Short mmCIF file of C-alpha atoms (C1' of nucleotides) in Angstrom, two decimals:
data_model
loop_
_atom_site.label_atom_id
_atom_site.label_comp_id
_atom_site.label_asym_id
_atom_site.label_seq_id
_atom_site.Cartn_x
_atom_site.Cartn_y
_atom_site.Cartn_z
CA UNK A 1 11.22 -44.78 -20.96
CA UNK A 2 12.96 -47.47 -19.02
CA UNK A 3 15.94 -45.50 -17.76
CA UNK A 4 14.50 -42.24 -16.60
CA UNK A 5 16.84 -40.81 -13.99
CA UNK A 6 19.61 -43.32 -13.48
CA UNK A 7 21.03 -44.55 -16.72
CA UNK A 8 24.23 -46.30 -15.85
CA UNK A 9 26.73 -44.23 -17.77
CA UNK A 10 24.89 -41.47 -19.55
CA UNK A 11 25.66 -37.83 -19.39
CA UNK A 12 23.35 -37.46 -16.42
CA UNK A 13 25.36 -39.95 -14.42
CA UNK A 14 28.60 -38.21 -15.24
CA UNK A 15 27.04 -34.91 -14.31
CA UNK A 16 25.85 -36.23 -10.96
CA UNK A 17 29.29 -37.58 -10.26
CA UNK A 18 30.89 -34.22 -10.99
CA UNK A 19 28.29 -32.60 -8.81
CA UNK A 20 29.12 -34.91 -5.93
CA UNK A 21 32.82 -34.28 -6.40
CA UNK A 22 32.27 -30.55 -6.15
CA UNK A 23 30.24 -30.99 -2.97
CA UNK A 24 32.99 -33.12 -1.46
CA UNK A 25 35.51 -30.48 -2.39
CA UNK A 26 33.32 -27.89 -0.69
CA UNK A 27 33.26 -29.91 2.52
CA UNK A 28 37.01 -30.27 2.36
CA UNK A 29 37.31 -26.49 2.14
CA UNK A 30 34.90 -25.92 5.02
CA UNK A 31 36.87 -28.43 7.06
CA UNK A 32 40.23 -26.88 6.29
CA UNK A 33 39.49 -23.16 6.09
CA UNK A 34 35.97 -22.75 7.39
CA UNK A 35 32.81 -21.70 5.62
CA UNK A 36 34.35 -18.32 4.90
CA UNK A 37 36.92 -20.02 2.68
CA UNK A 38 34.29 -21.37 0.33
CA UNK A 39 34.45 -19.60 -3.02
CA UNK A 40 33.82 -20.87 -6.51
CA UNK A 41 37.53 -20.61 -7.15
CA UNK A 42 38.79 -22.45 -4.07
CA UNK A 43 36.19 -25.18 -4.48
CA UNK A 44 37.00 -25.65 -8.15
CA UNK A 45 40.71 -25.79 -7.44
CA UNK A 46 40.12 -28.34 -4.67
CA UNK A 47 38.02 -30.45 -7.01
CA UNK A 48 40.54 -30.08 -9.82
CA UNK A 49 38.10 -28.55 -12.28
CA UNK A 50 37.69 -25.19 -13.91
CA UNK A 51 36.18 -22.39 -11.88
CA UNK A 52 33.33 -22.06 -14.30
CA UNK A 53 32.28 -25.64 -13.66
CA UNK A 54 31.43 -24.85 -10.09
CA UNK A 55 29.17 -22.05 -11.24
CA UNK A 56 27.71 -24.33 -13.88
CA UNK A 57 26.43 -26.80 -11.31
CA UNK A 58 25.75 -24.30 -8.55
CA UNK A 59 24.67 -20.95 -9.89
CA UNK A 60 25.20 -19.17 -6.58
CA UNK A 61 27.38 -19.80 -3.56
CA UNK A 62 24.26 -20.32 -1.48
CA UNK A 63 23.25 -23.22 -3.67
CA UNK A 64 26.62 -24.75 -3.05
CA UNK A 65 26.47 -24.28 0.72
CA UNK A 66 22.95 -25.68 0.86
CA UNK A 67 24.06 -28.75 -1.05
CA UNK A 68 27.09 -29.19 1.20
CA UNK A 69 25.10 -28.91 4.41
CA UNK A 70 22.52 -31.29 3.00
CA UNK A 71 25.23 -33.79 2.29
CA UNK A 72 26.56 -33.68 5.83
CA UNK A 73 23.08 -33.80 7.31
CA UNK A 74 22.26 -36.83 5.20
CA UNK A 75 25.17 -38.71 6.68
CA UNK A 76 24.09 -37.97 10.24
CA UNK A 77 20.49 -38.76 9.44
CA UNK A 78 21.49 -42.13 8.08
CA UNK A 79 23.63 -42.86 11.14
CA UNK A 80 20.88 -41.98 13.58
CA UNK A 81 18.27 -43.89 11.64
CA UNK A 82 20.60 -46.85 11.75
CA UNK A 83 20.68 -46.53 15.53
CA UNK A 84 16.92 -46.12 15.81
CA UNK A 85 16.17 -49.08 13.59
CA UNK A 86 18.89 -51.21 15.11
CA UNK A 87 18.55 -53.63 17.98
CA UNK A 88 21.26 -52.26 20.23
CA UNK A 89 21.08 -49.78 23.07
CA UNK A 90 19.89 -46.61 21.38
CA UNK A 91 21.18 -44.21 24.00
CA UNK A 92 24.56 -45.89 23.89
CA UNK A 93 24.59 -45.65 20.12
CA UNK A 94 23.93 -41.93 20.36
CA UNK A 95 26.67 -41.54 22.94
CA UNK A 96 29.15 -43.29 20.67
CA UNK A 97 28.09 -41.14 17.75
CA UNK A 98 28.66 -37.99 19.80
CA UNK A 99 31.97 -39.24 21.12
CA UNK A 100 33.13 -39.70 17.54
CA UNK A 101 33.21 -35.91 17.23
CA UNK A 102 36.52 -35.97 19.03
CA UNK A 103 38.16 -38.49 16.75
CA UNK A 104 37.80 -39.35 13.09
CA UNK A 105 34.48 -37.53 12.80
CA UNK A 106 35.82 -34.29 14.18
CA UNK A 107 36.30 -32.56 10.88
CA UNK A 108 32.88 -33.47 9.59
CA UNK A 109 31.25 -32.46 12.85
CA UNK A 110 33.06 -29.14 12.75
CA UNK A 111 31.90 -28.55 9.20
CA UNK A 112 28.37 -29.37 10.24
CA UNK A 113 28.51 -26.90 13.11
CA UNK A 114 30.01 -24.22 10.92
CA UNK A 115 27.29 -24.62 8.34
CA UNK A 116 24.60 -24.79 11.01
CA UNK A 117 25.74 -21.51 12.47
CA UNK A 118 25.56 -20.07 9.00
CA UNK A 119 21.97 -21.27 8.93
CA UNK A 120 20.98 -18.70 11.53
CA UNK A 121 21.38 -16.10 8.84
CA UNK A 122 20.52 -17.92 5.62
CA UNK A 123 16.90 -19.06 5.56
CA UNK A 124 17.61 -21.67 2.90
CA UNK A 125 19.94 -23.49 5.29
CA UNK A 126 17.66 -23.39 8.32
CA UNK A 127 15.42 -26.40 7.62
CA UNK A 128 18.45 -28.54 6.85
CA UNK A 129 20.26 -27.48 10.00
CA UNK A 130 17.18 -28.42 11.97
CA UNK A 131 17.40 -32.02 10.89
CA UNK A 132 20.12 -33.02 13.35
CA UNK A 133 18.03 -31.92 16.29
CA UNK A 134 14.91 -33.53 14.89
CA UNK A 135 16.75 -36.79 14.44
CA UNK A 136 17.97 -36.79 18.02
CA UNK A 137 14.45 -35.93 19.17
CA UNK A 138 13.09 -38.83 17.20
CA UNK A 139 15.58 -41.15 18.82
CA UNK A 140 14.67 -39.76 22.23
CA UNK A 141 10.99 -40.31 21.49
CA UNK A 142 11.64 -44.04 21.38
CA UNK A 143 12.99 -43.90 24.92
CA UNK A 144 10.48 -41.70 26.69
CA UNK A 145 7.15 -39.99 26.28
CA UNK A 146 8.04 -36.99 28.40
CA UNK A 147 8.46 -33.98 26.06
CA UNK A 148 10.77 -32.27 28.51
CA UNK A 149 12.98 -35.32 28.73
CA UNK A 150 13.21 -35.27 24.96
CA UNK A 151 14.12 -31.60 24.94
CA UNK A 152 16.66 -32.21 27.67
CA UNK A 153 18.30 -35.00 25.73
CA UNK A 154 18.47 -32.91 22.57
CA UNK A 155 19.99 -30.03 24.49
CA UNK A 156 22.48 -32.31 26.22
CA UNK A 157 23.51 -33.90 22.93
CA UNK A 158 24.08 -30.55 21.33
CA UNK A 159 25.92 -29.14 24.32
CA UNK A 160 28.17 -32.19 24.53
CA UNK A 161 29.09 -31.86 20.87
CA UNK A 162 29.95 -28.22 21.42
CA UNK A 163 32.02 -29.06 24.46
CA UNK A 164 33.97 -31.64 22.53
CA UNK A 165 34.45 -29.53 19.42
CA UNK A 166 35.16 -26.12 20.93
CA UNK A 167 36.37 -26.99 24.38
CA UNK A 168 38.15 -30.27 23.74
CA UNK A 169 36.11 -31.81 26.51
CA UNK A 170 36.56 -35.48 27.38
CA UNK A 171 34.82 -37.70 24.87
CA UNK A 172 34.73 -41.08 26.55
CA UNK A 173 31.57 -42.84 25.30
CA UNK A 174 30.77 -44.03 28.82
CA UNK A 175 31.06 -40.52 30.14
CA UNK A 176 28.89 -39.13 27.37
CA UNK A 177 26.39 -41.89 27.97
CA UNK A 178 26.10 -41.02 31.64
CA UNK A 179 25.46 -37.35 30.88
CA UNK A 180 22.81 -38.28 28.33
CA UNK A 181 21.14 -40.73 30.71
CA UNK A 182 21.08 -38.03 33.34
CA UNK A 183 19.14 -35.73 31.05
CA UNK A 184 16.73 -38.47 30.10
CA UNK A 185 16.00 -40.07 33.45
CA UNK A 186 15.48 -37.21 35.82
CA UNK A 187 13.65 -37.55 39.10
CA UNK A 188 10.30 -37.11 37.41
CA UNK A 189 8.71 -39.69 39.66
CA UNK A 190 9.37 -42.60 37.38
CA UNK A 191 12.05 -45.10 38.27
CA UNK A 192 11.85 -48.18 36.10
CA UNK A 193 13.65 -48.49 32.79
CA UNK A 194 11.79 -47.85 29.60
CA UNK A 195 11.08 -50.13 26.70
CA UNK B 1 52.95 9.39 38.07
CA UNK B 2 49.48 9.89 39.47
CA UNK B 3 47.46 9.38 36.34
CA UNK B 4 49.01 6.44 34.59
CA UNK B 5 46.37 4.78 32.52
CA UNK B 6 43.15 6.62 33.11
CA UNK B 7 43.59 10.33 32.81
CA UNK B 8 40.13 11.72 32.54
CA UNK B 9 40.30 13.43 29.17
CA UNK B 10 43.70 12.86 27.73
CA UNK B 11 44.49 11.47 24.34
CA UNK B 12 44.55 8.00 25.79
CA UNK B 13 40.97 8.35 26.95
CA UNK B 14 39.84 9.59 23.60
CA UNK B 15 41.70 6.73 21.96
CA UNK B 16 40.08 4.17 24.22
CA UNK B 17 36.70 5.64 23.44
CA UNK B 18 37.31 5.40 19.71
CA UNK B 19 38.50 1.87 20.23
CA UNK B 20 35.33 0.97 22.06
CA UNK B 21 33.21 2.57 19.37
CA UNK B 22 34.90 0.48 16.72
CA UNK B 23 34.32 -2.67 18.74
CA UNK B 24 30.65 -1.81 19.12
CA UNK B 25 30.44 -1.22 15.41
CA UNK B 26 32.02 -4.63 14.84
CA UNK B 27 29.40 -6.31 17.01
CA UNK B 28 26.68 -4.50 15.12
CA UNK B 29 28.08 -5.88 11.88
CA UNK B 30 28.35 -9.40 13.26
CA UNK B 31 24.78 -9.12 14.46
CA UNK B 32 23.45 -7.85 11.18
CA UNK B 33 25.56 -9.64 8.57
CA UNK B 34 27.46 -12.29 10.47
CA UNK B 35 31.15 -12.62 11.16
CA UNK B 36 31.80 -12.95 7.45
CA UNK B 37 30.60 -9.38 6.98
CA UNK B 38 33.31 -7.96 9.21
CA UNK B 39 35.83 -6.01 7.16
CA UNK B 40 37.81 -2.93 7.96
CA UNK B 41 35.63 -1.03 5.54
CA UNK B 42 32.23 -2.15 6.80
CA UNK B 43 33.24 -1.66 10.41
CA UNK B 44 34.62 1.80 9.74
CA UNK B 45 31.50 2.82 7.86
CA UNK B 46 29.32 1.51 10.67
CA UNK B 47 31.37 3.46 13.21
CA UNK B 48 31.36 6.57 11.05
CA UNK B 49 35.12 6.83 10.81
CA UNK B 50 37.70 6.47 8.08
CA UNK B 51 38.65 2.97 7.00
CA UNK B 52 42.23 3.57 7.99
CA UNK B 53 41.22 4.23 11.57
CA UNK B 54 40.04 0.68 11.99
CA UNK B 55 43.42 -0.57 10.82
CA UNK B 56 45.11 1.95 13.08
CA UNK B 57 43.56 0.50 16.22
CA UNK B 58 43.39 -3.09 15.04
CA UNK B 59 46.23 -3.96 12.72
CA UNK B 60 44.63 -7.17 11.51
CA UNK B 61 41.06 -8.40 11.29
CA UNK B 62 41.86 -11.08 13.82
CA UNK B 63 42.75 -8.46 16.38
CA UNK B 64 39.40 -6.87 15.78
CA UNK B 65 37.48 -10.14 16.11
CA UNK B 66 39.35 -11.07 19.27
CA UNK B 67 38.48 -7.72 20.79
CA UNK B 68 34.84 -8.05 19.78
CA UNK B 69 34.48 -11.54 21.22
CA UNK B 70 36.19 -10.40 24.40
CA UNK B 71 33.71 -7.61 24.72
CA UNK B 72 30.73 -9.92 24.41
CA UNK B 73 32.27 -12.44 26.76
CA UNK B 74 32.90 -9.73 29.33
CA UNK B 75 29.22 -8.86 29.37
CA UNK B 76 28.19 -12.45 29.98
CA UNK B 77 30.88 -12.93 32.58
CA UNK B 78 29.61 -9.91 34.47
CA UNK B 79 26.01 -11.12 34.26
CA UNK B 80 26.85 -14.58 35.55
CA UNK B 81 29.06 -13.24 38.29
CA UNK B 82 26.19 -11.04 39.31
CA UNK B 83 24.02 -14.14 39.59
CA UNK B 84 26.66 -16.09 41.49
CA UNK B 85 27.32 -13.30 43.96
CA UNK B 86 23.65 -12.45 44.31
CA UNK B 87 21.23 -13.77 46.85
CA UNK B 88 18.53 -15.06 44.54
CA UNK B 89 17.98 -18.51 43.10
CA UNK B 90 21.07 -19.08 41.00
CA UNK B 91 19.58 -21.71 38.74
CA UNK B 92 16.60 -19.50 38.10
CA UNK B 93 18.91 -16.59 37.30
CA UNK B 94 20.73 -18.74 34.77
CA UNK B 95 17.44 -19.85 33.26
CA UNK B 96 16.33 -16.26 32.85
CA UNK B 97 19.66 -15.34 31.30
CA UNK B 98 19.33 -18.15 28.79
CA UNK B 99 15.70 -17.29 28.05
CA UNK B 100 16.83 -13.79 27.19
CA UNK B 101 18.45 -15.23 24.08
CA UNK B 102 15.04 -15.28 22.47
CA UNK B 103 14.23 -11.68 23.20
CA UNK B 104 16.29 -8.54 23.56
CA UNK B 105 19.51 -10.49 23.96
CA UNK B 106 19.07 -12.49 20.80
CA UNK B 107 21.36 -10.43 18.65
CA UNK B 108 24.15 -10.41 21.18
CA UNK B 109 23.79 -14.12 21.80
CA UNK B 110 23.88 -14.80 18.09
CA UNK B 111 27.02 -12.71 17.75
CA UNK B 112 28.57 -14.64 20.62
CA UNK B 113 27.76 -17.96 18.99
CA UNK B 114 29.05 -16.83 15.64
CA UNK B 115 32.33 -15.70 17.12
CA UNK B 116 32.60 -18.85 19.23
CA UNK B 117 32.24 -21.02 16.17
CA UNK B 118 34.97 -18.98 14.60
CA UNK B 119 37.08 -19.83 17.62
CA UNK B 120 37.28 -23.46 16.55
CA UNK B 121 39.60 -22.33 13.80
CA UNK B 122 41.39 -19.32 15.26
CA UNK B 123 43.49 -20.23 18.28
CA UNK B 124 43.52 -16.66 19.53
CA UNK B 125 39.76 -16.78 20.02
CA UNK B 126 39.61 -20.16 21.73
CA UNK B 127 40.43 -19.15 25.33
CA UNK B 128 37.90 -16.34 25.16
CA UNK B 129 35.18 -18.56 23.77
CA UNK B 130 35.82 -20.96 26.62
CA UNK B 131 34.86 -18.37 29.21
CA UNK B 132 31.10 -18.75 28.83
CA UNK B 133 31.28 -22.44 29.62
CA UNK B 134 33.66 -21.86 32.51
CA UNK B 135 31.33 -19.28 33.97
CA UNK B 136 28.36 -21.62 33.81
CA UNK B 137 30.49 -24.36 35.34
CA UNK B 138 31.43 -22.04 38.17
CA UNK B 139 27.79 -21.27 38.79
CA UNK B 140 27.00 -24.96 38.74
CA UNK B 141 29.78 -25.63 41.21
CA UNK B 142 27.89 -23.59 43.79
CA UNK B 143 24.90 -25.91 43.43
CA UNK B 144 26.49 -29.33 43.42
CA UNK B 145 29.76 -31.15 43.96
CA UNK B 146 29.12 -33.81 41.35
CA UNK B 147 31.42 -33.13 38.36
CA UNK B 148 29.05 -34.91 36.03
CA UNK B 149 26.14 -32.81 37.19
CA UNK B 150 28.23 -29.74 36.43
CA UNK B 151 29.08 -31.01 32.99
CA UNK B 152 25.44 -31.88 32.39
CA UNK B 153 24.31 -28.41 33.36
CA UNK B 154 26.89 -26.78 31.12
CA UNK B 155 25.86 -28.97 28.21
CA UNK B 156 22.18 -28.32 28.83
CA UNK B 157 22.75 -24.57 29.00
CA UNK B 158 24.64 -24.57 25.76
CA UNK B 159 22.16 -26.83 24.02
CA UNK B 160 19.23 -24.73 25.15
CA UNK B 161 20.88 -21.59 23.80
CA UNK B 162 21.40 -23.32 20.48
CA UNK B 163 17.82 -24.53 20.40
CA UNK B 164 16.55 -21.03 21.02
CA UNK B 165 18.88 -19.32 18.59
CA UNK B 166 18.89 -21.75 15.68
CA UNK B 167 15.68 -23.64 16.17
CA UNK B 168 13.46 -20.94 17.67
CA UNK B 169 12.67 -23.28 20.51
CA UNK B 170 10.36 -22.12 23.31
CA UNK B 171 12.16 -19.83 25.70
CA UNK B 172 9.85 -19.68 28.70
CA UNK B 173 12.09 -19.16 31.76
CA UNK B 174 10.10 -21.75 33.70
CA UNK B 175 10.56 -24.27 30.94
CA UNK B 176 14.27 -23.56 30.69
CA UNK B 177 14.53 -23.81 34.45
CA UNK B 178 12.92 -27.26 34.48
CA UNK B 179 15.32 -28.53 31.82
CA UNK B 180 18.29 -27.18 33.72
CA UNK B 181 17.06 -28.64 37.01
CA UNK B 182 16.66 -31.97 35.28
CA UNK B 183 20.28 -31.98 34.24
CA UNK B 184 21.42 -30.96 37.69
CA UNK B 185 19.26 -33.20 39.86
CA UNK B 186 19.41 -36.58 38.23
CA UNK B 187 18.45 -39.80 39.93
CA UNK B 188 21.76 -39.97 41.70
CA UNK B 189 20.08 -41.25 44.82
CA UNK B 190 19.48 -37.84 46.28
CA UNK B 191 15.99 -36.38 46.44
CA UNK B 192 15.93 -33.31 48.62
CA UNK B 193 16.48 -29.79 47.35
CA UNK B 194 19.88 -28.24 47.56
CA UNK B 195 21.12 -25.27 49.49
"C1'" DG C 1 54.40 29.41 21.18
"C1'" DT C 2 56.82 25.54 19.84
"C1'" DA C 3 57.70 20.75 19.29
"C1'" DC C 4 56.29 16.20 19.41
"C1'" DA C 5 53.42 12.24 19.60
"C1'" DA C 6 48.88 10.61 19.12
"C1'" DC C 7 45.18 10.65 16.28
"C1'" DT C 8 42.64 10.84 11.73
"C1'" DT C 9 41.99 11.08 6.95
"C1'" DG C 10 42.15 10.32 1.77
"C1'" DT C 11 44.11 7.86 -1.78
"C1'" DA C 12 46.13 4.15 -4.15
"C1'" DC C 13 48.11 -0.52 -5.04
"C1'" DT C 14 47.50 -5.35 -5.57
"C1'" DA C 15 44.79 -9.49 -5.01
"C1'" DT C 16 40.65 -11.98 -5.17
"C1'" DC C 17 35.89 -12.21 -5.37
"C1'" DG C 18 31.18 -13.43 -8.13
"C1'" DT C 19 29.74 -13.58 -12.43
"C1'" DA C 20 29.20 -13.52 -17.47
"C1'" DC C 21 30.17 -15.25 -21.84
"C1'" DA C 22 32.03 -17.17 -26.03
"C1'" DA C 23 34.37 -21.12 -27.47
"C1'" DG C 24 35.61 -25.95 -27.44
"C1'" DT C 25 34.65 -30.94 -26.32
"C1'" DT C 26 31.88 -35.02 -25.75
"C1'" DG C 27 28.14 -38.26 -25.65
"C1'" DT C 28 23.63 -39.53 -27.61
"C1'" DA C 29 19.77 -39.77 -30.96
"C1'" DC C 30 18.36 -40.15 -35.54
"C1'" DG D 1 27.67 -38.80 -40.25
"C1'" DT D 2 25.08 -35.20 -38.67
"C1'" DA D 3 22.78 -32.39 -35.34
"C1'" DC D 4 21.88 -31.19 -30.82
"C1'" DA D 5 22.26 -30.88 -25.91
"C1'" DA D 6 25.17 -31.54 -22.07
"C1'" DC D 7 29.46 -30.72 -20.40
"C1'" DT D 8 33.88 -28.10 -19.79
"C1'" DT D 9 37.12 -24.59 -20.36
"C1'" DG D 10 39.61 -19.98 -20.59
"C1'" DT D 11 39.20 -15.27 -20.32
"C1'" DA D 12 37.54 -10.96 -18.83
"C1'" DC D 13 34.85 -7.29 -16.26
"C1'" DG D 14 33.36 -4.68 -12.32
"C1'" DA D 15 33.34 -4.68 -7.28
"C1'" DT D 16 35.49 -5.11 -3.05
"C1'" DA D 17 38.92 -6.86 -0.05
"C1'" DG D 18 43.49 -5.99 3.05
"C1'" DT D 19 46.98 -3.07 3.41
"C1'" DA D 20 50.34 0.73 2.89
"C1'" DC D 21 51.47 5.40 3.12
"C1'" DA D 22 51.86 10.36 2.98
"C1'" DA D 23 49.47 14.20 4.65
"C1'" DG D 24 46.65 16.77 7.86
"C1'" DT D 25 44.73 17.68 12.62
"C1'" DT D 26 44.75 17.85 17.59
"C1'" DG D 27 46.04 17.61 22.37
"C1'" DT D 28 49.85 17.82 25.73
"C1'" DA D 29 54.43 19.03 27.60
"C1'" DC D 30 57.90 22.34 28.09
#
DNA sequence: GTACAACTTGTACTATCGTACAAGTTGTAC
DNA sequence: GTACAACTTGTACGATAGTACAAGTTGTAC
């Protein structure tokens, strides 16, 4: 009863590894061909396993998409939490995170958006897709108490990501930071810096 | 040589009408089942015509999706132009347009977002998907000269639409208007109202 | 009315999908 | 070593996809 869920090299561990490999393969497919390209066959081929193995771990395609979106969301959640718990400028950290969507993080951000859009139609995906916005809101809540300022920052963050991903908008962190600061510090009567 | 492209009841007219019907059917499918549900067969069934007719007017599925996105974009372009050319409060008009995404315009807005996301991967769709943002930017340009304020307003508009569509955020026009005004009128030193 | 092009349909071919299922392999417990 | 559960594979079935194509219908020009 000592090793319940994480025996170092049991069958469970091997199974979890396979599971993770299949999820990674799914994200690779979403990145390359879009969510529409995700099938048990394409995923299995990408992962280098038999088609049946994908159905063994994920009975339905929805299960697979939910797991994939969860995986992406987890990464972003960890990044934002790192910013929140860190000592640096939180708004600047968010700006840099958003600006990454134009560079190395572009593919992952695109996959996240693709899966999020899918969430509008698949209830199982909705709560996971909500996490990104909730995370940004939580970060914003450490900078202001004004609910509208929080909503404005969330909207600005999302819109900036869209602009960068779809419109190839400029992604200079300083530029992004200024737009975000604008949403946060409107002429609501207050002038001094927060926190 | 009098009636070149718009003879009142010629074969061309009938063809254009059929073409429009198929596009409408496509939008209905995107609204109901998402872009992934668009096939020549489903569209033809929705339109009440033979499957082959869809392929007759739109040789490939991409052609059909491009036409559908164009159709949606045209509607929004006309609405925004109406606001720009009108005499009312432009920012308020935009806020009301965005707030519509929660009500009667939800399906159309969802279809537009779905097709826009698709645009990230299909070059033919990209310039059309860009139109919505360009239209908002044009509206913003009538309210301010600050490029960053314009970018902020565009981002806020897009983010608010996402919040309403994906997150079921509140869609009170007054609320939307305040968020938009916040993005536009930041603490750039100016205080008075515009225009 | 006759011819032609535009329009419309039904049918069929090939490919791929989700899924099921029986069989084989492997690691662990006793 | 023996049994069992987890893992992995190959194969196959029914459904549906894009597409092609020959045939039929209709409106317009002469």
